[in-house]
mmCIF file of C-alpha atoms in Angstrom:
data_model
loop_
_atom_site.group_PDB
_atom_site.id
_atom_site.type_symbol
_atom_site.label_atom_id
_atom_site.label_comp_id
_atom_site.label_asym_id
_atom_site.label_seq_id
_atom_site.Cartn_x
_atom_site.Cartn_y
_atom_site.Cartn_z
ATOM 1 C CA MET A 1 -0.465 -0.430 0.075
ATOM 2 C CA ALA A 2 1.273 3.311 -0.970
ATOM 3 C CA LYS A 3 2.927 5.737 2.492
ATOM 4 C CA VAL A 4 0.248 8.426 2.512
ATOM 5 C CA GLY A 5 2.283 11.861 3.366
ATOM 6 C CA LYS A 6 1.928 14.161 5.917
ATOM 7 C CA ARG A 7 1.178 17.236 3.446
ATOM 8 C CA TYR A 8 -1.544 15.032 1.940
ATOM 9 C CA LEU A 9 -3.365 13.784 5.209
ATOM 10 C CA ALA A 10 -2.634 17.475 6.617
ATOM 11 C CA LEU A 11 -4.939 18.762 3.765
ATOM 12 C CA LYS A 12 -7.488 15.977 3.888
ATOM 13 C CA GLU A 13 -8.360 18.127 7.325
ATOM 14 C CA LYS A 14 -9.469 20.866 4.941
ATOM 15 C CA VAL A 15 -11.882 18.673 3.367
ATOM 16 C CA GLU A 16 -15.553 18.039 5.468
ATOM 17 C CA PRO A 17 -15.903 14.447 4.858
ATOM 18 C CA GLY A 18 -19.682 13.646 3.439
ATOM 19 C CA LYS A 19 -19.967 17.448 2.432
ATOM 20 C CA LEU A 20 -21.392 18.113 -1.214
ATOM 21 C CA TYR A 21 -19.958 22.061 -2.063
ATOM 22 C CA SER A 22 -21.051 24.387 -4.526
ATOM 23 C CA PRO A 23 -19.247 24.443 -7.477
ATOM 24 C CA GLU A 24 -17.359 28.208 -6.178
ATOM 25 C CA GLU A 25 -16.749 26.663 -2.849
ATOM 26 C CA ALA A 26 -14.999 23.501 -4.214
ATOM 27 C CA VAL A 27 -13.275 25.748 -6.498
ATOM 28 C CA GLN A 28 -11.734 27.932 -3.742
ATOM 29 C CA LEU A 29 -11.081 25.131 -1.193
ATOM 30 C CA VAL A 30 -9.093 22.979 -4.269
ATOM 31 C CA LYS A 31 -6.851 26.206 -5.283
ATOM 32 C CA SER A 32 -6.113 26.919 -1.491
ATOM 33 C CA MET A 33 -5.050 23.010 -1.474
ATOM 34 C CA ALA A 34 -2.310 23.605 -4.190
ATOM 35 C CA THR A 35 0.754 23.788 -2.730
ATOM 36 C CA ALA A 36 3.196 22.106 -4.581
ATOM 37 C CA ARG A 37 6.348 23.352 -6.250
ATOM 38 C CA PHE A 38 4.451 23.296 -9.483
ATOM 39 C CA ASP A 39 1.538 24.895 -10.894
ATOM 40 C CA GLU A 40 -1.009 21.873 -10.134
ATOM 41 C CA THR A 41 -3.632 20.930 -12.766
ATOM 42 C CA VAL A 42 -7.238 21.113 -11.548
ATOM 43 C CA GLU A 43 -9.047 17.914 -12.707
ATOM 44 C CA MET A 44 -12.540 17.366 -12.498
ATOM 45 C CA ALA A 45 -14.096 14.195 -12.167
ATOM 46 C CA VAL A 46 -18.024 12.958 -12.972
ATOM 47 C CA ASN A 47 -19.271 9.637 -12.421
ATOM 48 C CA LEU A 48 -22.534 9.103 -15.314
ATOM 49 C CA GLY A 49 -25.623 7.200 -14.662
ATOM 50 C CA ILE A 50 -24.894 4.907 -18.097
ATOM 51 C CA ASP A 51 -24.282 1.392 -18.623
ATOM 52 C CA PRO A 52 -20.682 1.634 -20.083
ATOM 53 C CA LYS A 53 -20.810 -2.662 -21.429
ATOM 54 C CA GLN A 54 -23.605 -0.950 -23.863
ATOM 55 C CA SER A 55 -22.898 0.373 -27.068
ATOM 56 C CA ASP A 56 -25.751 2.878 -27.306
ATOM 57 C CA GLN A 57 -24.670 4.243 -23.761
ATOM 58 C CA GLN A 58 -21.219 5.590 -24.711
ATOM 59 C CA VAL A 59 -20.004 9.566 -24.241
ATOM 60 C CA ARG A 60 -17.659 10.237 -26.560
ATOM 61 C CA GLY A 61 -16.759 14.189 -28.280
ATOM 62 C CA THR A 62 -14.960 17.036 -27.317
ATOM 63 C CA VAL A 63 -16.086 20.579 -25.643
ATOM 64 C CA SER A 64 -13.490 24.038 -26.003
ATOM 65 C CA LEU A 65 -12.745 25.257 -22.970
ATOM 66 C CA PRO A 66 -13.111 29.398 -22.391
ATOM 67 C CA HIS A 67 -9.771 29.729 -20.788
ATOM 68 C CA GLY A 68 -7.922 26.545 -22.124
ATOM 69 C CA THR A 69 -6.333 24.346 -20.152
ATOM 70 C CA GLY A 70 -2.958 26.305 -19.559
ATOM 71 C CA LYS A 71 -1.396 23.320 -21.159
ATOM 72 C CA THR A 72 0.556 23.879 -24.714
ATOM 73 C CA MET A 73 -0.844 21.210 -26.428
ATOM 74 C CA ARG A 74 1.751 19.154 -28.603
ATOM 75 C CA VAL A 75 -0.292 18.406 -31.562
ATOM 76 C CA LEU A 76 0.307 16.069 -34.730
ATOM 77 C CA VAL A 77 -1.237 15.648 -38.043
ATOM 78 C CA PHE A 78 -1.012 12.974 -40.339
ATOM 79 C CA ALA A 79 -1.789 14.379 -44.030
ATOM 80 C CA GLN A 80 -0.134 14.911 -47.149
ATOM 81 C CA GLY A 81 0.068 17.365 -49.294
ATOM 82 C CA GLU A 82 -1.767 20.707 -49.360
ATOM 83 C CA LYS A 83 -3.433 19.284 -46.120
ATOM 84 C CA ALA A 84 0.014 18.858 -44.352
ATOM 85 C CA LYS A 85 0.840 22.570 -45.816
ATOM 86 C CA GLU A 86 -2.263 23.586 -44.035
ATOM 87 C CA ALA A 87 -1.408 21.866 -41.096
ATOM 88 C CA GLU A 88 2.611 23.366 -40.565
ATOM 89 C CA GLU A 89 0.968 27.028 -41.128
ATOM 90 C CA ALA A 90 -2.262 26.558 -38.129
ATOM 91 C CA GLY A 91 0.821 25.122 -35.518
ATOM 92 C CA ALA A 92 0.564 21.560 -36.214
ATOM 93 C CA ASP A 93 3.983 20.638 -34.148
ATOM 94 C CA TYR A 94 4.575 17.697 -36.260
ATOM 95 C CA VAL A 95 3.302 16.880 -39.842
ATOM 96 C CA GLY A 96 4.371 13.935 -41.594
ATOM 97 C CA GLY A 97 2.636 10.164 -43.033
ATOM 98 C CA GLU A 98 4.444 6.779 -43.232
ATOM 99 C CA GLU A 99 7.500 7.979 -41.489
ATOM 100 C CA LEU A 100 5.529 9.352 -38.315
ATOM 101 C CA VAL A 101 3.589 5.664 -38.706
ATOM 102 C CA GLN A 102 6.990 4.060 -38.402
ATOM 103 C CA LYS A 103 8.336 6.147 -35.638
ATOM 104 C CA ILE A 104 5.182 5.732 -33.473
ATOM 105 C CA GLN A 105 5.730 1.952 -33.698
ATOM 106 C CA GLU A 106 9.348 2.414 -32.700
ATOM 107 C CA GLY A 107 7.993 4.149 -29.064
ATOM 108 C CA TRP A 108 7.919 7.610 -30.054
ATOM 109 C CA PHE A 109 5.094 9.459 -28.316
ATOM 110 C CA ASP A 110 5.933 13.343 -27.751
ATOM 111 C CA PHE A 111 2.849 14.620 -28.547
ATOM 112 C CA ASP A 112 -0.852 15.095 -26.726
ATOM 113 C CA ALA A 113 -2.985 15.226 -29.501
ATOM 114 C CA ALA A 114 -3.346 13.399 -32.823
ATOM 115 C CA ILE A 115 -5.214 14.436 -36.433
ATOM 116 C CA ALA A 116 -5.550 12.832 -39.640
ATOM 117 C CA THR A 117 -7.139 13.506 -42.851
ATOM 118 C CA PRO A 118 -9.579 10.852 -43.719
ATOM 119 C CA ASP A 119 -6.955 9.738 -46.766
ATOM 120 C CA MET A 120 -4.263 9.105 -44.006
ATOM 121 C CA MET A 121 -6.546 6.495 -42.072
ATOM 122 C CA ARG A 122 -5.577 3.572 -44.128
ATOM 123 C CA ILE A 123 -1.884 3.711 -42.403
ATOM 124 C CA VAL A 124 -2.769 5.355 -39.404
ATOM 125 C CA GLY A 125 -5.214 2.428 -39.000
ATOM 126 C CA ARG A 126 -1.714 0.449 -37.844
ATOM 127 C CA LEU A 127 -1.259 2.608 -34.880
ATOM 128 C CA GLY A 128 -4.463 1.698 -33.283
ATOM 129 C CA LYS A 129 -3.143 -0.631 -30.552
ATOM 130 C CA LEU A 130 -0.083 1.866 -29.756
ATOM 131 C CA LEU A 131 -3.053 5.102 -29.982
ATOM 132 C CA GLY A 132 -5.981 3.849 -28.708
ATOM 133 C CA PRO A 133 -5.413 3.147 -25.100
ATOM 134 C CA ARG A 134 -3.657 6.066 -24.614
ATOM 135 C CA GLY A 135 -6.503 7.957 -25.796
ATOM 136 C CA LEU A 136 -4.583 9.180 -29.228
ATOM 137 C CA MET A 137 -5.904 7.557 -31.564
ATOM 138 C CA PRO A 138 -7.749 10.290 -34.471
ATOM 139 C CA ASN A 139 -11.256 9.906 -34.642
ATOM 140 C CA ALA A 140 -14.007 11.326 -36.203
ATOM 141 C CA LYS A 141 -16.503 11.608 -33.148
ATOM 142 C CA THR A 142 -14.017 14.231 -32.070
ATOM 143 C CA GLY A 143 -13.157 16.098 -34.473
ATOM 144 C CA THR A 144 -9.799 14.621 -35.508
ATOM 145 C CA VAL A 145 -10.492 13.247 -38.384
ATOM 146 C CA THR A 146 -11.460 15.891 -40.815
ATOM 147 C CA ASN A 147 -10.217 17.575 -43.795
ATOM 148 C CA ASP A 148 -10.367 20.913 -42.181
ATOM 149 C CA VAL A 149 -7.023 19.806 -40.344
ATOM 150 C CA ALA A 150 -5.908 23.883 -39.565
ATOM 151 C CA GLN A 151 -9.370 24.088 -37.602
ATOM 152 C CA ALA A 152 -8.894 21.164 -35.638
ATOM 153 C CA VAL A 153 -5.169 21.940 -34.747
ATOM 154 C CA ARG A 154 -6.403 25.571 -33.766
ATOM 155 C CA GLU A 155 -9.147 24.600 -31.839
ATOM 156 C CA ILE A 156 -7.066 22.134 -29.440
ATOM 157 C CA LYS A 157 -3.847 24.287 -29.467
ATOM 158 C CA ALA A 158 -6.961 26.572 -28.163
ATOM 159 C CA GLY A 159 -7.619 24.279 -25.412
ATOM 160 C CA ARG A 160 -10.151 21.944 -26.809
ATOM 161 C CA VAL A 161 -10.469 18.605 -24.598
ATOM 162 C CA GLU A 162 -12.053 15.112 -25.606
ATOM 163 C CA ILE A 163 -14.219 14.038 -23.131
ATOM 164 C CA ARG A 164 -14.729 9.980 -22.943
ATOM 165 C CA ASN A 165 -16.021 7.731 -20.166
ATOM 166 C CA ASP A 166 -14.111 4.962 -19.283
ATOM 167 C CA ARG A 167 -15.084 1.386 -18.074
ATOM 168 C CA TYR A 168 -16.585 2.013 -14.934
ATOM 169 C CA GLY A 169 -18.821 5.016 -16.574
ATOM 170 C CA ASN A 170 -16.542 7.862 -15.073
ATOM 171 C CA VAL A 171 -15.266 11.096 -17.259
ATOM 172 C CA HIS A 172 -11.971 12.839 -16.365
ATOM 173 C CA VAL A 173 -11.435 16.372 -17.947
ATOM 174 C CA PRO A 174 -8.481 19.355 -16.792
ATOM 175 C CA ILE A 175 -10.237 22.186 -16.674
ATOM 176 C CA GLY A 176 -6.982 24.476 -16.264
ATOM 177 C CA LYS A 177 -4.291 25.200 -13.374
ATOM 178 C CA ALA A 178 -4.292 25.854 -10.216
ATOM 179 C CA SER A 179 -2.759 29.333 -10.921
ATOM 180 C CA PHE A 180 -6.186 30.262 -12.848
ATOM 181 C CA SER A 181 -8.745 32.441 -11.252
ATOM 182 C CA GLU A 182 -11.685 30.835 -9.841
ATOM 183 C CA GLY A 183 -14.177 32.563 -12.037
ATOM 184 C CA GLN A 184 -11.827 30.948 -15.174
ATOM 185 C CA LEU A 185 -11.958 27.610 -13.574
ATOM 186 C CA LEU A 186 -15.845 27.930 -13.052
ATOM 187 C CA ASP A 187 -16.201 28.980 -16.771
ATOM 188 C CA ASN A 188 -14.179 26.137 -17.878
ATOM 189 C CA PHE A 189 -15.923 23.847 -15.162
ATOM 190 C CA TYR A 190 -19.604 24.374 -16.336
ATOM 191 C CA ALA A 191 -18.487 24.330 -19.766
ATOM 192 C CA VAL A 192 -17.290 20.740 -19.497
ATOM 193 C CA LEU A 193 -21.161 20.268 -17.298
ATOM 194 C CA GLU A 194 -22.476 21.577 -20.079
ATOM 195 C CA ALA A 195 -21.023 19.473 -22.942
ATOM 196 C CA LEU A 196 -21.715 15.841 -20.945
ATOM 197 C CA ASN A 197 -25.782 17.206 -20.455
ATOM 198 C CA ARG A 198 -25.680 17.622 -23.998
ATOM 199 C CA MET A 199 -24.311 13.973 -24.771
ATOM 200 C CA LYS A 200 -26.271 12.063 -22.390
ATOM 201 C CA PRO A 201 -27.215 9.233 -24.294
ATOM 202 C CA ALA A 202 -31.106 8.686 -25.132
ATOM 203 C CA ALA A 203 -30.681 4.939 -24.003
ATOM 204 C CA ALA A 204 -29.144 6.330 -20.411
ATOM 205 C CA ARG A 205 -32.115 6.087 -17.736
ATOM 206 C CA GLY A 206 -31.925 7.613 -14.175
ATOM 207 C CA ARG A 207 -30.012 9.765 -13.244
ATOM 208 C CA TYR A 208 -27.694 11.246 -15.912
ATOM 209 C CA ILE A 209 -25.113 13.217 -13.743
ATOM 210 C CA LYS A 210 -24.392 11.530 -10.438
ATOM 211 C CA LYS A 211 -21.426 12.507 -9.030
ATOM 212 C CA ILE A 212 -18.677 15.178 -8.980
ATOM 213 C CA ALA A 213 -15.548 16.226 -8.481
ATOM 214 C CA LEU A 214 -12.686 18.275 -8.162
ATOM 215 C CA ALA A 215 -8.941 18.045 -7.167
ATOM 216 C CA THR A 216 -5.626 18.895 -8.197
ATOM 217 C CA THR A 217 -2.367 16.649 -8.845
ATOM 218 C CA MET A 218 -1.660 16.779 -5.578
ATOM 219 C CA SER A 219 -4.752 17.493 -3.457
ATOM 220 C CA PRO A 220 -7.717 15.463 -1.982
ATOM 221 C CA SER A 221 -10.446 15.012 -4.238
ATOM 222 C CA VAL A 222 -13.295 17.946 -3.113
ATOM 223 C CA LYS A 223 -17.301 16.392 -3.857
ATOM 224 C CA VAL A 224 -19.513 18.655 -5.505
ATOM 225 C CA ASP A 225 -23.040 18.841 -4.875
ATOM 226 C CA PRO A 226 -24.411 17.729 -8.723
ATOM 227 C CA GLN A 227 -27.880 19.030 -8.221
ATOM 228 C CA LEU A 228 -26.759 22.241 -7.190
ATOM 229 C CA ALA A 229 -23.956 22.343 -10.208
ATOM 230 C CA LEU A 230 -26.815 21.785 -12.545
ATOM 231 C CA ALA A 231 -28.751 24.235 -11.416
ATOM 232 C CA ARG A 232 -26.516 26.703 -11.905
ATOM 233 C CA MET A 233 -24.955 25.523 -15.187
ATOM 234 C CA GLU A 234 -28.947 25.972 -16.586
ATOM 235 C CA LYS A 235 -29.367 29.635 -15.201
ATOM 236 C CA ARG A 236 -25.961 30.598 -17.297
ATOM 237 C CA VAL A 237 -26.882 29.051 -20.151
ATOM 238 C CA ALA A 238 -30.100 31.191 -19.859
#
């Protein structure tokens, strides 16, 4: 069993056991617990009322965070000809075809997102077992298999993140850095919540947003009241 440090235990005492915090209280508390020597990432975890084993209850898509993630995204694009040039001009970090496929097969993964034009999927498909488990495989549902590679690159660089449930029905999404203001984190928080609400599968039954928690890289999680969060989200949208 991993040993829990004194710092973590001290931070945990700040979180009231069993309490469901408002989004505003949770963000404030999470920021106060970010005491590491680096700018910690703030992550939002949501437990969904879906059956992950059913193909018609998968939740997958993207959301553009109003204030980005605070991370510089390294974007790789599989394209050739004019599309390759468009990707480079849009700011892609790596652009190519067969040579990039071979490089990845040899164990290179120094990128955070991958995009491909439809015609390149014939060679990119060979990377499914390597990129899939890492969440890096280009997919039309998330807008990463597209002919508009320039727009895709710009959106990812600006803070577009993927939403995808795991086998337990949970979704984990970074919503910024601890150095962000409370307002920026809340804007990103509600953007993710609204996107999740739109992605609700028609086959899902019962309560959809079951649990929400916020945490930084090195801090304990803070539970958020899901009903209150949804109510405030609806007011913001209205």
